[in-house]
Amino acid sequence: MTERMSIDSLTYGAAGIGRDETGRAVFVDESAPGDVVDVAIDTEKKRYACAHIDQIITPSPQRIEPRCPHAHQCGGCTWQHIAYQAQLQAKRANVMQALTHIAHVSPEEAQTLTAECIPSKREFGYRNKLELATSVKPPKPLVVGFHQSHSHQLEPADSCPLAVRTIEHTPKALRGALRYLQGSNDLGIYRIGVRSSLRTHSTEIALWTSPGPFPRDAAAKTLSSTLKTSSIVRIMANPGKSRKIKGVEVLSGAGHWVEELHGFNYCVSAPSFFQVNTAQADKLIDLVIEGLQIDSSMRVADLYCGVGTFTLPIAQLCKETLAVESAASSVRDLRRNAQNAKVDIEIVGGDSARELPTMGHLDALVVDPPQTGLADGVAQDIAHANPHRVAYVSCNPSTWARDIVRLGECGYKLIQATPVDLFPQTYHVETVSILERTAD
């Protein structure tokens, strides 16, 4: 049984939202705002339902044909059927919605606080990194591709149009090379990371494998002949969500990837995090520096600092810079990057929530936490450090809006939020927000 409805807006997710005859919200996969569709209900709850499209009656003017043939199966870019300008509008709307629904800001104030979403120069061809999964089920040959949406099922792919041109076609190339390398054996390769820079021409292949014997020389030779690389590494870790790293082996080349960002060269080890859209990461840095009003007299801290994305540019401008990061590989990379950049940074390897109370007074602070946002008590610790301004960079509007409330209770008022589109063709959005102290 189907039901006809109009799609009103996009959620922070893969679905659009329509309303059934009772007014109940219905989340419809692969829909676009303005579609008139017949939907089949998949899941029913008291206050909402989830559905899929049975038939498009009137397509939205914002609906376009996806460029990638895998767009409807692959879980990597669920908005590829939506015109780019509509994507930008939806991302800003989702940030404003988080402010109104979670931070309890009025719609008028959310409209004033939230800037237009900063577009990506490249709508495709922007990703400096591909994360590929593999599957080996003898006697069938090895498969290389991407996980399907809401599934562990693998979608084989020859290329990815989101990737920079130097690695766009690596899925097909790596599939052939690894099939040759493995032969009839399973070498335990379950994940492959490929990073490539259009600015430095550095390219690295990282093979994630189970610990154990591995044909290092043969792998290096085979992959080097397949793709022009500056580094090939093997990361030994058991499969699963935790993926605790047991060791890293350099099979060929430098043993790290190099990207240029905001005038600095960043050496990035395969396990370390780095923003996937380099050009847009430059804009994040600009927004943070301008928002904090940094000058040469200031003492500034960067929490959850990674390999130093914000730390290095800030250290060049202020009197004293402190940086905190818990991931060991990122701490090592940060030390090397600071040394190469010849900037003085006090680097602390540890948990940001634990280290912040030991830092004393700060003039400004950057926080770029994981999706879970700030840990309990961090807002109070920020208030104790008493920075005049805080730059909060977030990849999750919901936890960000929750933390805006917590910081507000500790004397910090949100003065601007700028969505930045680091991930075209997806629902993800990065938000750079600036908060100012309102009470001592």
XYZ file of C-alpha atoms in Angstrom:
440
model
C 0.000 0.000 0.000
C 1.336 3.426 -0.955
C 0.612 6.952 0.156
C 1.140 10.156 -1.834
C 2.901 13.125 -0.280
C 5.074 16.152 -0.967
C 8.634 16.360 0.343
C 9.136 19.554 2.310
C 12.794 19.555 3.359
C 15.941 17.498 3.919
C 16.996 16.061 7.248
C 20.523 15.896 8.605
C 20.774 12.494 6.971
C 19.918 10.707 3.758
C 16.168 11.282 3.870
C 13.726 14.015 2.971
C 10.693 14.786 5.151
C 7.073 14.570 4.081
C 3.802 14.434 6.032
C 1.107 11.790 5.885
C -2.632 12.528 6.125
C -2.454 12.733 9.924
C 0.439 15.195 9.847
C 2.951 12.624 11.041
C 6.515 13.137 9.763
C 7.645 10.575 7.201
C 11.345 10.210 6.412
C 11.727 9.219 2.766
C 15.041 7.926 1.438
C 16.457 9.402 -1.800
C 13.832 12.127 -1.976
C 14.350 15.801 -2.826
C 12.554 18.912 -1.515
C 9.636 19.616 -3.834
C 9.132 16.011 -4.953
C 5.587 14.657 -5.102
C 5.944 10.928 -4.502
C 4.080 7.751 -3.737
C 5.849 6.108 -0.810
C 5.767 2.680 0.798
C 6.119 2.666 4.580
C 9.004 0.554 5.911
C 8.904 1.391 9.616
C 6.111 2.908 11.666
C 6.459 4.675 14.986
C 3.921 6.693 16.958
C 5.399 10.068 16.019
C 7.102 9.293 12.695
C 7.559 6.726 9.948
C 10.343 5.727 7.552
C 9.591 5.008 3.903
C 11.041 4.545 0.435
C 9.841 5.939 -2.876
C 7.517 3.674 -4.822
C 7.021 6.175 -7.645
C 7.968 9.786 -8.347
C 4.798 11.540 -9.495
C 6.278 15.021 -9.969
C 10.037 15.411 -9.647
C 11.356 18.414 -7.777
C 13.066 21.186 -9.804
C 15.985 20.529 -7.440
C 16.274 16.866 -8.467
C 19.125 16.063 -10.861
C 20.641 12.929 -12.378
C 23.533 11.597 -10.238
C 26.919 11.598 -11.934
C 28.042 8.307 -10.358
C 26.381 5.011 -11.411
C 26.733 3.746 -7.828
C 24.990 6.745 -6.226
C 21.827 4.811 -5.316
C 23.716 1.915 -3.695
C 26.912 3.412 -2.255
C 26.506 5.017 1.159
C 29.126 7.698 0.493
C 27.138 10.474 -1.215
C 23.413 10.300 -0.505
C 22.635 13.814 -1.838
C 24.073 13.377 -5.324
C 20.561 13.554 -6.814
C 20.052 17.078 -5.425
C 21.215 20.307 -7.113
C 24.222 21.824 -5.360
C 22.605 25.138 -4.423
C 19.786 23.202 -2.744
C 22.383 21.166 -0.819
C 23.927 24.371 0.532
C 20.541 25.739 1.563
C 19.664 22.484 3.329
C 22.952 22.419 5.235
C 22.414 25.938 6.548
C 18.820 25.009 7.425
C 20.015 21.980 9.403
C 22.408 24.141 11.425
C 19.617 26.631 12.151
C 17.261 23.807 13.054
C 19.770 22.470 15.585
C 19.928 25.927 17.147
C 16.156 26.253 17.411
C 15.280 22.682 18.446
C 18.239 21.859 20.699
C 19.732 25.186 21.803
C 16.233 26.777 22.035
C 17.252 29.840 20.038
C 14.378 31.637 18.363
C 14.029 31.086 14.589
C 14.682 34.794 14.005
C 17.880 34.768 16.059
C 19.066 31.520 14.426
C 18.568 33.176 11.044
C 20.679 36.143 12.148
C 23.439 34.074 13.771
C 23.893 31.583 10.933
C 25.814 32.737 7.883
C 25.252 31.358 4.406
C 26.923 27.995 3.841
C 30.339 28.515 2.218
C 30.368 26.461 -0.997
C 33.147 24.174 -2.125
C 34.971 25.278 -5.271
C 34.834 21.663 -6.408
C 31.474 19.904 -6.194
C 33.248 16.712 -7.325
C 36.917 15.803 -7.334
C 37.541 17.334 -3.897
C 38.376 14.382 -1.631
C 42.075 13.957 -0.900
C 41.336 10.565 0.657
C 39.471 7.400 -0.294
C 38.507 4.729 2.234
C 38.035 1.419 0.454
C 36.754 -1.835 1.872
C 37.622 -5.313 0.623
C 35.956 -8.693 0.683
C 37.532 -12.101 0.079
C 35.249 -15.129 -0.218
C 37.180 -17.931 -1.957
C 36.825 -19.191 -4.595
C 35.398 -15.788 -5.640
C 38.021 -13.098 -6.425
C 38.764 -10.193 -4.106
C 36.284 -7.293 -4.258
C 37.253 -3.647 -3.683
C 34.603 -0.993 -3.192
C 32.450 0.955 -0.734
C 29.865 -0.092 1.827
C 26.268 0.271 0.733
C 23.995 2.641 2.607
C 22.768 1.204 5.948
C 24.581 -2.063 5.206
C 27.833 -3.983 5.541
C 27.293 -5.180 1.976
C 30.097 -4.147 -0.353
C 29.366 -2.175 -3.523
C 32.113 -2.899 -6.092
C 33.337 0.239 -7.837
C 35.910 1.136 -10.471
C 36.163 4.795 -9.515
C 34.859 7.550 -7.234
C 34.022 10.980 -8.719
C 34.362 12.633 -5.298
C 38.106 11.872 -5.220
C 40.803 14.156 -6.569
C 41.757 13.205 -10.118
C 45.020 11.492 -9.120
C 43.165 8.773 -7.194
C 39.706 8.837 -8.804
C 40.242 5.494 -10.564
C 42.285 3.741 -7.866
C 39.516 1.290 -6.833
C 39.822 -0.511 -10.178
C 43.617 -0.310 -10.235
C 43.978 -1.597 -6.684
C 41.505 -4.415 -7.261
C 43.642 -5.760 -10.105
C 46.905 -5.321 -8.218
C 45.682 -6.957 -5.013
C 44.099 -9.867 -6.856
C 47.489 -10.488 -8.470
C 49.299 -10.085 -5.141
C 46.974 -12.353 -3.150
C 46.508 -15.081 -5.728
C 44.600 -17.855 -3.973
C 45.668 -16.636 -0.509
C 43.921 -14.294 1.883
C 46.499 -11.747 3.061
C 44.135 -10.253 5.630
C 43.681 -6.915 3.833
C 40.285 -5.605 4.913
C 40.623 -1.863 4.358
C 42.664 0.442 2.120
C 43.271 4.142 2.627
C 44.555 6.196 -0.287
C 45.559 9.837 0.152
C 46.718 12.173 -2.603
C 47.532 15.886 -2.717
C 47.022 18.058 -5.776
C 49.306 20.640 -4.151
C 52.342 18.526 -3.178
C 51.792 15.553 -5.534
C 52.255 13.227 -2.544
C 50.279 9.959 -2.700
C 50.149 7.237 -0.057
C 48.541 3.793 0.029
C 47.797 2.381 3.487
C 46.909 -1.307 3.719
C 44.977 -2.239 6.852
C 45.621 -5.895 7.631
C 45.289 -8.377 10.435
C 48.600 -8.927 12.285
C 50.672 -11.816 10.928
C 52.948 -12.756 8.041
C 52.746 -10.495 4.998
C 54.623 -10.323 1.650
C 56.101 -6.858 2.243
C 58.492 -6.666 -0.707
C 56.005 -8.138 -3.168
C 53.280 -5.747 -1.977
C 55.552 -2.728 -2.341
C 56.643 -3.763 -5.837
C 53.130 -4.594 -7.062
C 51.489 -1.427 -5.720
C 54.333 0.852 -6.857
C 53.876 -0.388 -10.397
C 50.109 0.212 -10.164
C 50.019 3.743 -8.771
C 52.620 6.488 -8.607
C 53.169 6.654 -4.858
C 55.436 8.502 -2.456
C 54.616 6.138 0.406
C 53.174 2.656 0.990
C 52.496 1.489 4.532
C 50.897 -1.450 6.275
C 48.783 -0.841 9.383
C 48.342 -3.931 11.522
C 45.052 -3.983 13.425
C 42.285 -6.479 13.982
C 39.070 -5.726 12.047
C 36.222 -4.133 13.958
C 35.099 -0.761 15.245
C 37.894 -0.307 17.787
C 40.699 -1.298 15.376
C 43.442 -1.007 17.996
C 46.654 -0.549 16.051
C 49.311 -3.174 16.779
C 51.977 -1.649 14.542
C 52.784 0.246 11.350
C 55.291 -0.945 8.742
C 56.732 1.234 5.987
C 56.738 -0.893 2.831
C 58.028 1.816 0.502
C 58.835 5.524 0.449
C 58.453 8.220 3.099
C 56.088 6.437 5.462
C 53.733 9.413 5.558
C 51.638 11.646 3.311
C 52.295 15.366 2.796
C 49.653 18.040 2.219
C 50.042 21.811 1.925
C 47.562 23.858 3.915
C 47.555 27.585 4.662
C 51.209 27.890 3.647
C 52.444 24.967 5.771
C 53.424 21.433 4.777
C 51.732 18.843 6.976
C 53.232 15.362 7.303
C 50.338 13.002 8.087
C 50.702 9.377 9.125
C 48.143 6.897 7.811
C 46.324 6.456 11.163
C 46.123 10.235 11.769
C 43.059 12.317 10.954
C 43.191 15.101 8.354
C 40.390 17.054 6.676
C 39.467 15.462 3.317
C 38.727 18.737 1.490
C 41.975 20.725 1.518
C 40.664 23.902 -0.115
C 37.756 24.135 2.315
C 40.048 23.399 5.276
C 41.895 26.603 4.337
C 38.600 28.443 4.810
C 38.053 26.833 8.223
C 41.413 28.191 9.359
C 40.603 31.688 8.083
C 37.275 31.707 9.931
C 38.871 30.566 13.196
C 41.704 33.112 13.085
C 39.405 36.001 12.114
C 36.788 35.010 14.674
C 39.264 34.783 17.560
C 40.874 38.140 16.634
C 44.312 36.698 17.361
C 47.256 39.048 17.886
C 50.886 38.745 18.983
C 50.137 39.297 22.685
C 47.772 36.349 23.125
C 48.011 32.965 24.816
C 45.932 30.517 22.761
C 45.108 26.818 23.186
C 43.975 24.314 20.540
C 42.136 21.288 21.934
C 41.593 18.095 19.915
C 44.263 19.580 17.645
C 45.145 16.520 15.526
C 48.257 17.036 13.405
C 48.039 20.810 13.864
C 45.532 22.001 11.261
C 44.723 25.123 13.286
C 47.740 25.044 15.602
C 50.467 25.933 13.108
C 48.742 28.999 11.588
C 47.768 30.216 15.080
C 51.291 29.732 16.467
C 52.626 31.981 13.721
C 50.427 34.827 14.978
C 50.276 34.694 18.781
C 52.697 34.883 21.706
C 52.136 31.418 23.188
C 50.381 28.353 21.766
C 49.314 25.219 23.590
C 48.043 22.122 21.759
C 46.380 19.011 23.169
C 45.803 15.728 21.321
C 45.216 12.185 22.582
C 45.958 10.103 19.444
C 49.611 9.032 19.558
C 50.158 9.111 15.781
C 48.733 12.640 15.554
C 50.940 13.836 18.429
C 54.028 12.513 16.644
C 52.932 14.181 13.406
C 52.252 17.469 15.215
C 55.724 17.513 16.751
C 57.302 16.933 13.342
C 55.079 19.532 11.663
C 55.857 22.165 14.304
C 59.579 21.485 13.962
C 59.445 21.696 10.166
C 57.424 24.917 10.330
C 59.826 26.396 12.904
C 56.999 27.480 15.202
C 57.060 27.199 18.979
C 54.186 25.130 20.357
C 53.720 23.566 23.788
C 52.400 20.129 22.843
C 50.550 17.974 25.352
C 49.774 14.365 24.512
C 46.637 13.614 26.476
C 42.890 13.927 26.821
C 41.655 17.459 26.240
C 39.071 17.284 29.013
C 41.744 16.241 31.515
C 44.455 18.670 30.384
C 42.397 21.855 30.021
C 42.114 22.553 33.790
C 45.937 22.574 34.084
C 46.498 25.283 31.475
C 45.727 28.396 33.466
C 44.390 31.573 31.887
C 43.847 31.648 28.111
C 43.122 34.614 25.863
C 41.474 32.479 23.169
C 40.618 28.823 22.634
C 39.935 26.492 19.693
C 37.978 23.279 20.181
C 37.471 20.820 17.319
C 36.027 17.757 19.070
C 34.871 14.453 17.565
C 31.208 13.912 16.620
C 30.292 13.278 20.261
C 31.150 16.888 21.111
C 32.633 18.149 24.355
C 32.877 15.769 27.293
C 30.876 16.510 30.439
C 32.491 19.283 32.485
C 34.580 20.765 29.663
C 32.342 23.824 29.332
C 32.974 24.631 33.005
C 36.720 24.142 32.516
C 36.644 26.519 29.544
C 34.961 29.137 31.713
C 37.640 28.624 34.382
C 40.404 29.232 31.783
C 38.482 32.424 30.949
C 39.299 32.962 27.255
C 37.649 36.062 25.805
C 36.597 34.123 22.693
C 36.137 30.443 21.814
C 36.124 28.984 18.299
C 34.098 25.767 18.251
C 34.527 23.746 15.043
C 31.941 20.993 14.727
C 31.040 18.198 12.336
C 27.789 17.361 14.169
C 25.067 20.046 14.489
C 23.229 18.167 17.262
C 26.110 17.805 19.731
C 27.334 21.281 18.797
C 23.959 22.844 19.648
C 23.899 20.919 22.952
C 27.336 22.344 23.777
C 26.263 25.870 22.823
C 23.713 25.567 25.648
C 26.355 24.299 28.083
C 28.756 27.091 27.183
C 25.939 29.617 27.459
C 25.293 28.466 31.027
C 28.978 29.143 31.728
C 28.967 32.701 30.418
C 29.654 32.351 26.685
C 27.316 33.710 24.038
C 27.225 32.505 20.436
C 27.898 35.463 18.145
C 28.292 33.724 14.789
C 27.961 30.296 13.166
C 29.292 29.682 9.662
C 28.471 26.403 7.890
C 31.252 25.310 5.536
C 30.622 22.655 2.904
C 33.560 20.255 3.194
C 31.499 17.359 1.869
C 29.522 18.144 -1.317
C 27.015 15.459 -2.384
C 26.537 14.424 1.268
C 24.442 15.722 4.164
C 27.536 16.378 6.313
C 28.419 19.955 7.206
C 31.231 21.570 9.172
C 30.334 24.569 11.322
C 32.763 27.195 12.587
C 31.184 29.056 15.474
C 32.526 31.921 17.576
C 31.479 32.429 21.176
C 32.312 35.462 23.317
C 32.547 35.734 27.080
C 29.689 37.692 28.565
C 30.592 37.316 32.257
C 33.860 37.080 34.194
